[in-house]
CSV table of C-alpha atoms in Angstrom, one decimal:
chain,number,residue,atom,x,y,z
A,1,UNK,CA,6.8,28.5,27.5
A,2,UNK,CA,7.5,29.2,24.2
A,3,UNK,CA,7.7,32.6,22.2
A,4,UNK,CA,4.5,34.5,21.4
A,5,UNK,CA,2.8,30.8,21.7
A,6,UNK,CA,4.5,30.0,18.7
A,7,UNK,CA,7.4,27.4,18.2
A,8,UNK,CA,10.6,28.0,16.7
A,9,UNK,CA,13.2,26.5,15.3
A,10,UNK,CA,15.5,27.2,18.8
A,11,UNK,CA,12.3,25.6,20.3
A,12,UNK,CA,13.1,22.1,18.3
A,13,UNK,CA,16.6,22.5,18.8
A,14,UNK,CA,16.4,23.0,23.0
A,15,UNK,CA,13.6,20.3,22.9
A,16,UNK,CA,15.5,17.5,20.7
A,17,UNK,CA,18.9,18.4,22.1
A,18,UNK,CA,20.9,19.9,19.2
A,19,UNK,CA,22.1,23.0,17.7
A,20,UNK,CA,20.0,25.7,15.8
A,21,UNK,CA,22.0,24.9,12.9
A,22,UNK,CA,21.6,21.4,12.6
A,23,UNK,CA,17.7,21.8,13.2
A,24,UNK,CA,17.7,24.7,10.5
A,25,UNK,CA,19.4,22.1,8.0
A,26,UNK,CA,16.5,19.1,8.5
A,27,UNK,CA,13.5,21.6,8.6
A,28,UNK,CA,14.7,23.6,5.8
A,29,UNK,CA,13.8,21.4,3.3
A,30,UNK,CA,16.8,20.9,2.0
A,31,UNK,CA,19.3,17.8,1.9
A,32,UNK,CA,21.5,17.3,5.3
A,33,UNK,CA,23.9,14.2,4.5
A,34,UNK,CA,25.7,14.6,7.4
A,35,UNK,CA,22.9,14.6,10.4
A,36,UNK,CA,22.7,10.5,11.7
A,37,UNK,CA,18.8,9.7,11.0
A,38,UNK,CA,18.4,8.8,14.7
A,39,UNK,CA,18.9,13.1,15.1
A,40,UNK,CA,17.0,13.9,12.0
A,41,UNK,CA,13.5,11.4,13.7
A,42,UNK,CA,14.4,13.3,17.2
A,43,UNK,CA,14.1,16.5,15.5
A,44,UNK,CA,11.1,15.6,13.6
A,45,UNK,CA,9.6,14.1,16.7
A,46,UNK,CA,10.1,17.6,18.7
A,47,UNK,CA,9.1,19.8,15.8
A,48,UNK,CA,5.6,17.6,15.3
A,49,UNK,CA,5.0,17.6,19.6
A,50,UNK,CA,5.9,21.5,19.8
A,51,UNK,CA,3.8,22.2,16.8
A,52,UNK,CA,6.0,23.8,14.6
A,53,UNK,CA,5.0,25.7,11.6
A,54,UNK,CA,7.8,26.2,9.1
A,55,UNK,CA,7.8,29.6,6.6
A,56,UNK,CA,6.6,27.4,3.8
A,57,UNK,CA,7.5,29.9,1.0
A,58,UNK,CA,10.8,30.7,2.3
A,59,UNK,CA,11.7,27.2,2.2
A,60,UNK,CA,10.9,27.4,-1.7
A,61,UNK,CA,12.9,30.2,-2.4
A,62,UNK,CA,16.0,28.7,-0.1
A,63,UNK,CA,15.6,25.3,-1.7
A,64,UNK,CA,13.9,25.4,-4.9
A,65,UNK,CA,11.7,22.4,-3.4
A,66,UNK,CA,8.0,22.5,-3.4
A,67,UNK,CA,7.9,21.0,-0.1
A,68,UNK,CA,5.3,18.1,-1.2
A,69,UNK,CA,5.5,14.3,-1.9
A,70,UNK,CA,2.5,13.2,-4.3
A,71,UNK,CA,0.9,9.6,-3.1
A,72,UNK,CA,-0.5,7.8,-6.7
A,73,UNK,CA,-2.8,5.5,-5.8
A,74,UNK,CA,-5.0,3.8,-8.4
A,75,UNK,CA,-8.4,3.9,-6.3
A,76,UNK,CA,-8.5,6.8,-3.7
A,77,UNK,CA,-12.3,5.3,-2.5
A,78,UNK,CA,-10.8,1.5,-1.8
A,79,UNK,CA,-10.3,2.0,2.0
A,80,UNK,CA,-6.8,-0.3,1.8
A,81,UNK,CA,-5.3,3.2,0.4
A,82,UNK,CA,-6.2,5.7,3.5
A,83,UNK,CA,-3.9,3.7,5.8
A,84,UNK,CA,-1.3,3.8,3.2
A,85,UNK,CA,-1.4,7.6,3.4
A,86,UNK,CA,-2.1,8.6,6.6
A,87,UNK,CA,1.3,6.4,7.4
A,88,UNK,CA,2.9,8.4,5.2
A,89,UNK,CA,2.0,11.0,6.4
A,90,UNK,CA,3.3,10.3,9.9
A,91,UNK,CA,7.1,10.6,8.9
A,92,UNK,CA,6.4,13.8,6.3
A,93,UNK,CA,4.3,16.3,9.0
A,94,UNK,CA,7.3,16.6,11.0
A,95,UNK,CA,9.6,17.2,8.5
A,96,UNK,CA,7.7,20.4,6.8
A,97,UNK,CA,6.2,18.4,3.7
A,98,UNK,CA,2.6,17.9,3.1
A,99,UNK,CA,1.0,14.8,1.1
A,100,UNK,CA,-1.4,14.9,-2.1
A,101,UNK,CA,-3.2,12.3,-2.9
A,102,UNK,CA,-4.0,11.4,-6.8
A,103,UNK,CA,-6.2,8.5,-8.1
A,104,UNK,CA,-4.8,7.0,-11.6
A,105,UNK,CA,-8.0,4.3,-11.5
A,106,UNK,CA,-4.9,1.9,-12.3
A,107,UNK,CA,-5.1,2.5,-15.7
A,108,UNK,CA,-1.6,3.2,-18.2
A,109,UNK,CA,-2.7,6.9,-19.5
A,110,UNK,CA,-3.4,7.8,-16.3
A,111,UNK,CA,-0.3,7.1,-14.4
A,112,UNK,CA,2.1,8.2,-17.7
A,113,UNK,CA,-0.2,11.4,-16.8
A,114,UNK,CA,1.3,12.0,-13.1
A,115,UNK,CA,4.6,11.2,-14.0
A,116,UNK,CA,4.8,13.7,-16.5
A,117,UNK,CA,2.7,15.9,-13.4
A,118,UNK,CA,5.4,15.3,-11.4
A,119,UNK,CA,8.4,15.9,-13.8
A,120,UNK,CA,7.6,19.5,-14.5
A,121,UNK,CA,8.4,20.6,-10.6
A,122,UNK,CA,5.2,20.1,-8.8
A,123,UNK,CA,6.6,17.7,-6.0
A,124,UNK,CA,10.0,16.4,-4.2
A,125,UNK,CA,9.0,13.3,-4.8
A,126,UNK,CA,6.9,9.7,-5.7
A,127,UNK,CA,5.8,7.3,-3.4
A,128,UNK,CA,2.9,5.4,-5.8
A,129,UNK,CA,1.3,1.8,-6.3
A,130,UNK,CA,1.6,1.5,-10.1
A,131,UNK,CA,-0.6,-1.2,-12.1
A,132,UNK,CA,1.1,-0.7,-15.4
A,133,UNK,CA,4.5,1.2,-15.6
A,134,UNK,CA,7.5,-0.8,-14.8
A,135,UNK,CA,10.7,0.6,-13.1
A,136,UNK,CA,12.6,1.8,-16.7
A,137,UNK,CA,9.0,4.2,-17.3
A,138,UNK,CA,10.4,6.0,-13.9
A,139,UNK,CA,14.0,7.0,-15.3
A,140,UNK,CA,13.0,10.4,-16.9
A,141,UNK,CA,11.2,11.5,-13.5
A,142,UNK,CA,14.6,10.1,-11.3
A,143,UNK,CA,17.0,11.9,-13.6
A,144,UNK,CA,15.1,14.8,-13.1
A,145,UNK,CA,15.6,14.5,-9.6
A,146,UNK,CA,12.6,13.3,-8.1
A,147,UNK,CA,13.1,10.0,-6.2
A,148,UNK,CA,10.6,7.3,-6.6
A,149,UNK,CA,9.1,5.0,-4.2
A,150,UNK,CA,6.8,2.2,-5.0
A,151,UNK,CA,4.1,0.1,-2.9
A,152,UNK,CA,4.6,-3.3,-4.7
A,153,UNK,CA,2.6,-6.2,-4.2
A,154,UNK,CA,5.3,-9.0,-5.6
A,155,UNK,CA,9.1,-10.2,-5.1
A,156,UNK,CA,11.8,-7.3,-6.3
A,157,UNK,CA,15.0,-6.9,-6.3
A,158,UNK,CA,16.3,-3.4,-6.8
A,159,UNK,CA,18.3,-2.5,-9.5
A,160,UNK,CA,20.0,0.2,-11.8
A,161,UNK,CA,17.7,2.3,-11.8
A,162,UNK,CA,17.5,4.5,-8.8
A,163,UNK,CA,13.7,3.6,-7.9
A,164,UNK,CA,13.0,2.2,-4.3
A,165,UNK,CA,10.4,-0.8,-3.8
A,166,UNK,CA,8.6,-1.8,-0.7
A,167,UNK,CA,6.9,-4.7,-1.3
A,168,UNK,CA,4.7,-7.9,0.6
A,169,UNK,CA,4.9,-11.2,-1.1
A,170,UNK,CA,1.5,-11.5,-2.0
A,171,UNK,CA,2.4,-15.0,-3.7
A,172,UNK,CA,3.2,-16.0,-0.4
A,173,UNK,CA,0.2,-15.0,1.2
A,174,UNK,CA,-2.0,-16.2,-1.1
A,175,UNK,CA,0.0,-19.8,-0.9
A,176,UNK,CA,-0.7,-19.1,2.9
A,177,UNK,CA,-4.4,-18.7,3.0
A,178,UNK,CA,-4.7,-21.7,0.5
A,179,UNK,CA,-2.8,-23.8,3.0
A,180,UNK,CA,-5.1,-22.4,5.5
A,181,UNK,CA,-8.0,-23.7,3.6
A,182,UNK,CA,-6.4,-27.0,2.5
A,183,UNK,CA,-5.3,-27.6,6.5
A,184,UNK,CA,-9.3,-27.0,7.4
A,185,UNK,CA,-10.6,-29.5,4.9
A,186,UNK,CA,-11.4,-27.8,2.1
A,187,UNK,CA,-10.9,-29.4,-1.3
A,188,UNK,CA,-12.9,-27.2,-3.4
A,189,UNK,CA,-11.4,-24.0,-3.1
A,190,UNK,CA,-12.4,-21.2,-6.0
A,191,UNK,CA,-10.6,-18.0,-6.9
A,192,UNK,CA,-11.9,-14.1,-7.7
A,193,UNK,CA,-10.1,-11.7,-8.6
A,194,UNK,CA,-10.4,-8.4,-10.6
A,195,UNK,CA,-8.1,-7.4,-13.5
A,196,UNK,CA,-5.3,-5.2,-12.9
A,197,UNK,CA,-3.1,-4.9,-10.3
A,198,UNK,CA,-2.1,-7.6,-7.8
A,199,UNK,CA,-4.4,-10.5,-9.2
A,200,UNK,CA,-1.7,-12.8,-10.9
A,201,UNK,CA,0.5,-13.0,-8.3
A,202,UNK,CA,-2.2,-14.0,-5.7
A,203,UNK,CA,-4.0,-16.1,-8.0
A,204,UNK,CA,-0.1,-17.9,-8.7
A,205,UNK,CA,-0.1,-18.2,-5.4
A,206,UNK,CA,-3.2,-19.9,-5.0
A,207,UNK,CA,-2.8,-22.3,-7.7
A,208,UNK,CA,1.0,-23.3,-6.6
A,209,UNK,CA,-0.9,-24.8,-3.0
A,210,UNK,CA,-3.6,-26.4,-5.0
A,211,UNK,CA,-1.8,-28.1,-7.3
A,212,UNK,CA,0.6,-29.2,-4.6
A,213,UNK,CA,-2.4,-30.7,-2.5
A,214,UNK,CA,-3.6,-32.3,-6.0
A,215,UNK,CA,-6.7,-30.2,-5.5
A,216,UNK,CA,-8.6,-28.7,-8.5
A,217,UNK,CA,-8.9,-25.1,-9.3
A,218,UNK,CA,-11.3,-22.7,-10.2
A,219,UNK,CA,-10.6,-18.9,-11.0
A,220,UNK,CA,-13.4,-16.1,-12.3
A,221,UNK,CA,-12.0,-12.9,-13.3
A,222,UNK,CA,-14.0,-9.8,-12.8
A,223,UNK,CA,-13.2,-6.3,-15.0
A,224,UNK,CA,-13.5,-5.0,-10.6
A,225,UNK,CA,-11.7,-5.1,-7.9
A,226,UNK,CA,-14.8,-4.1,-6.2
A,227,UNK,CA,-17.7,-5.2,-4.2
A,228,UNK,CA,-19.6,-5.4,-7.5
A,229,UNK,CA,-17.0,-7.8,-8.9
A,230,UNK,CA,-16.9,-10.2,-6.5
A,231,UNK,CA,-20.6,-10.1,-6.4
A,232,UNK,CA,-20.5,-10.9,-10.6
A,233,UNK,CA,-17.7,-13.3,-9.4
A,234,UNK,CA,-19.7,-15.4,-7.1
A,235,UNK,CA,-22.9,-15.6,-9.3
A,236,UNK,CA,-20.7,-17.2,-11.7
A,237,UNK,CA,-19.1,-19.8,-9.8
A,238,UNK,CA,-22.1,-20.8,-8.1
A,239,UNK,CA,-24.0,-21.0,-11.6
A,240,UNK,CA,-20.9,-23.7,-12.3
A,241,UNK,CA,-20.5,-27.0,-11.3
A,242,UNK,CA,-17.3,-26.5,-9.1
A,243,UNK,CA,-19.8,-26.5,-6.3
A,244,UNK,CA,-16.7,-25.1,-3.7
A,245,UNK,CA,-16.8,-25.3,0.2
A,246,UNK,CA,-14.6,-22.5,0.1
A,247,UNK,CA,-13.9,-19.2,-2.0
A,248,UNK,CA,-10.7,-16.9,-1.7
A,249,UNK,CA,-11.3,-13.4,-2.8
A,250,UNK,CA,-8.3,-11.6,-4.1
A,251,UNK,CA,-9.0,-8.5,-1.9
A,252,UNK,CA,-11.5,-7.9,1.0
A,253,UNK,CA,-13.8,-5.5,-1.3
A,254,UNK,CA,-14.4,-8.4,-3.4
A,255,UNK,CA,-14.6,-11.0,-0.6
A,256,UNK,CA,-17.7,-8.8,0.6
A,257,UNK,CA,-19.6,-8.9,-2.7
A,258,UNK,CA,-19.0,-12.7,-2.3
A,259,UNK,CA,-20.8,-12.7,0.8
A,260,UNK,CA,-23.6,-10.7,-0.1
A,261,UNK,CA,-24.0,-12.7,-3.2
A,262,UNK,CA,-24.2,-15.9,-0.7
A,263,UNK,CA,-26.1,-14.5,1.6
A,264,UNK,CA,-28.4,-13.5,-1.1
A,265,UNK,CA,-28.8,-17.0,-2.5
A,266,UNK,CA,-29.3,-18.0,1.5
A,267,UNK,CA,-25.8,-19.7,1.8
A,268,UNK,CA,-24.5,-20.1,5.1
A,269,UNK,CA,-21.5,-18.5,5.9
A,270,UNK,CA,-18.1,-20.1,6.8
A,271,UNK,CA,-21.0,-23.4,7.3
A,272,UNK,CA,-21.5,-24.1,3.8
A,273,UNK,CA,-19.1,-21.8,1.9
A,274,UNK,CA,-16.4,-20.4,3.7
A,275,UNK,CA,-14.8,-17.0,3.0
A,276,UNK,CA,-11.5,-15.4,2.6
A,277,UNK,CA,-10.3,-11.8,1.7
A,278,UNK,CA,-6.8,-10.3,1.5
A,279,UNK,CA,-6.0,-6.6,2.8
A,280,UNK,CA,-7.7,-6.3,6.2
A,281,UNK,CA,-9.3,-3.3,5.2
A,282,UNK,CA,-11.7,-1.8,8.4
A,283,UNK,CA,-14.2,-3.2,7.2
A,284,UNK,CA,-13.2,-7.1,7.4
A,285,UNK,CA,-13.9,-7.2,11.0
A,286,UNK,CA,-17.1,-5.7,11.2
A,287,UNK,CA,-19.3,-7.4,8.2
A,288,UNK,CA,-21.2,-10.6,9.4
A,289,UNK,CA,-19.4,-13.3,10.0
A,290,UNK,CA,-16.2,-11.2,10.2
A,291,UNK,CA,-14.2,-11.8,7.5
A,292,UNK,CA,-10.5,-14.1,7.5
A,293,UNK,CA,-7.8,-12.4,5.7
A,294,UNK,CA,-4.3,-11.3,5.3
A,295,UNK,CA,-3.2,-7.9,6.7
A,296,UNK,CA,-0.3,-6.2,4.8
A,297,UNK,CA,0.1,-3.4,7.9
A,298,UNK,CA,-0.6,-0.3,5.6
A,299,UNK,CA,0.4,2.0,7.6
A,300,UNK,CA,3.7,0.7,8.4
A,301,UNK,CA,4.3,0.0,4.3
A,302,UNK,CA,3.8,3.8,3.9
A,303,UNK,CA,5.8,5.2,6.7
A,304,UNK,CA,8.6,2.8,5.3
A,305,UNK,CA,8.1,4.6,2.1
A,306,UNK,CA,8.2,7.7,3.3
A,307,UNK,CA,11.2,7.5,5.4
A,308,UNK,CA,13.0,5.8,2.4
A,309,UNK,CA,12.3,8.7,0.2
A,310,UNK,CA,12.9,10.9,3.1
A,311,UNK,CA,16.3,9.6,2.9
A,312,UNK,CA,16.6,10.1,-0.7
A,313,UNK,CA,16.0,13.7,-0.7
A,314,UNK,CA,18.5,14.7,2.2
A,315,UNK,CA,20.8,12.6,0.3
A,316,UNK,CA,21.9,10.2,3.1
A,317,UNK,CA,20.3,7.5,0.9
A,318,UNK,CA,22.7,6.6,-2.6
A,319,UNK,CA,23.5,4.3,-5.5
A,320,UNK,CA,21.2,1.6,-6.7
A,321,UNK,CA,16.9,1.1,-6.2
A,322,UNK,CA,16.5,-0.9,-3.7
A,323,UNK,CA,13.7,-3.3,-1.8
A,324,UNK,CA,12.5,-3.9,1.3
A,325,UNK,CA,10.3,-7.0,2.1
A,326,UNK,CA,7.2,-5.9,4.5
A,327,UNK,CA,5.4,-8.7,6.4
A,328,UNK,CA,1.7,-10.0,6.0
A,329,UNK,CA,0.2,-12.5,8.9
A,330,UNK,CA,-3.4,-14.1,8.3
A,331,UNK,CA,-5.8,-13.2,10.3
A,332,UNK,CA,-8.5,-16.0,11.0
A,333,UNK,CA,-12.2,-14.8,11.9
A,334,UNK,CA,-15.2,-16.3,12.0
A,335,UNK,CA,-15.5,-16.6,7.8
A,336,UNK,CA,-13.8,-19.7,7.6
A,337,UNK,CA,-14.3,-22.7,9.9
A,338,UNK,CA,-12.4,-26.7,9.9
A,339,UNK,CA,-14.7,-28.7,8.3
């Protein structure tokens, strides 16, 4: 039973098996070095299940923190992007931080914008999927002391500079679903993509398995990454002469304007044009066919983030940026079909 139906911190402690103190140190916002990070998720864990509402303001005053982790994004309405969030915030509800959300649209003014936001004190800390800023545009916001993750959607390395990466090889997966294509007898395969963003690293990847297979290519570039793009996209190829039996969409909001563009011009989907998307946003399974594409787990990318920064803040994590390779698997639906 717990005190006047509210949880304390002696609550957390009795419930994850520690000591006041030690519970005090990882709820009070401030760093805690010392605690293993096996205690610091069991503490987390008990303070989420028993409800516990920290003294927000008082954690301010103690710890000249703000208590909250912004999440840049560069299209809040693109539905790849709630996932992202809500897996960050799994790790940060139990550890007395809340998340805020900001849209950039993926364009270079906006996201100098928030990282000047973010300098001036308004947040702990950065997790953020950047279109245009590389890792040296993030070392006046670091050496002010707010650590930086980003959502990447290529190779990296880490580095000097103290930002973190978590990244899927989306040259990989895009080589993937081109194989996939290739192994079901397609030989005409075309490309859409929008500008911005992930697009020439999957359109790389694409044209690395084609030209491996000795199979032409054919890329349209829409100003979108939208439904509206790959609409504009797919009434351009089929006004060509590439005539494909398959198209690849470099995300799944384009890969549904493709199919409404086919469906409009009474093309028979995966029969006469098959379909591919990349994300596995909700939607992919329940348009018509379902759509084939490549899941990149979201929600497990942003808890990752999350608990990296997490780490960077209590100061348990040091030295160098680092990066952490996330996994992607293709997920075949009825879009796409052997031919």
């Amino acid at each position: 039973m717990l005190a006047n139906g509210r949880a304390t911190q002696k609550d957390v402690a009795r419930a994850a098996g520690v000591s006041q103190a030690t519970v005090s140190m990882v709820l009070g916002g401030g760093s805690a070095p010392s605690i293993p990070a096996e205690t610091w998720a069991r503490i987390a864990k008990a303070a989420k299940d028993l409800g516990y509402v920290p003294n927000r303001f008082a954690q301010a005053l103690k710890t000249s923190r703000s208590m909250t982790i912004a999440c840049i994004v560069p299209d809040i309405t693109n539905p790849f992007y709630p996932s992202l969030i809500r897996g960050i915030q799994s790790v940060t509800d139990g550890l007395s931080y809340d998340v805020i959300a900001v849209n950039t649209d993926g364009t270079p003014e906006r996201e100098r914008h928030f990282l000047d936001w973010a300098r001036q004190g308004r947040v702990d800390g950065v997790i953020g999927v950047f279109f245009t800023l590389r890792a040296s545009d993030f070392s006046p916001l670091v050496e002010a002391g707010v650590p930086v993750v980003r959502i990447e959607s290529s190779k990296k390395r880490g580095g000097e500079i103290v930002v973190d990466d978590i990244y899927v090889d989306s040259f990989a997966a895009a080589l993937a679903v081109t194989d996939h294509l290739i192994g079901q007898g397609h030989k005409r395969i075309a490309m859409v993509a929008g500008r911005g963003g992930p697009q020439a690293t999957r359109i790389d990847g694409y044209r690395s398995a084609l030209a491996r297979a000795g199979y032409p290519e054919h890329v349209i570039i829409d100003e979108e990454f939208s439904e509206i793009g790959g609409t504009r996209a797919a009434e351009a190829i089929l006004a060509s002469t590439f005539q494909p039996t398959a198209i690849f969409a470099a995300n799944d909001l384009m890969a549904v304007g493709v199919m409404q563009a086919l469906r409009e011009h009474a093309i028979e989907i995966p029969k006469e044009i098959a379909v591919v998307g990349f994300d596995d946003i909700p939607a992919a399974k329940l348009v018509t066919p379902p759509l084939t594409t490549v899941a990149q787990f979201q929600w497990q990318m942003g808890a990752r983030a999350a608990q990296t920064l997490m780490e960077r803040l209590r100061g348990t994590k040091t030295g160098a940026g680092t990066a952490l390779e996330m996994p992607f698997e293709l997920i075949q639906r009825g879009s796409t079909r052997a031919i």
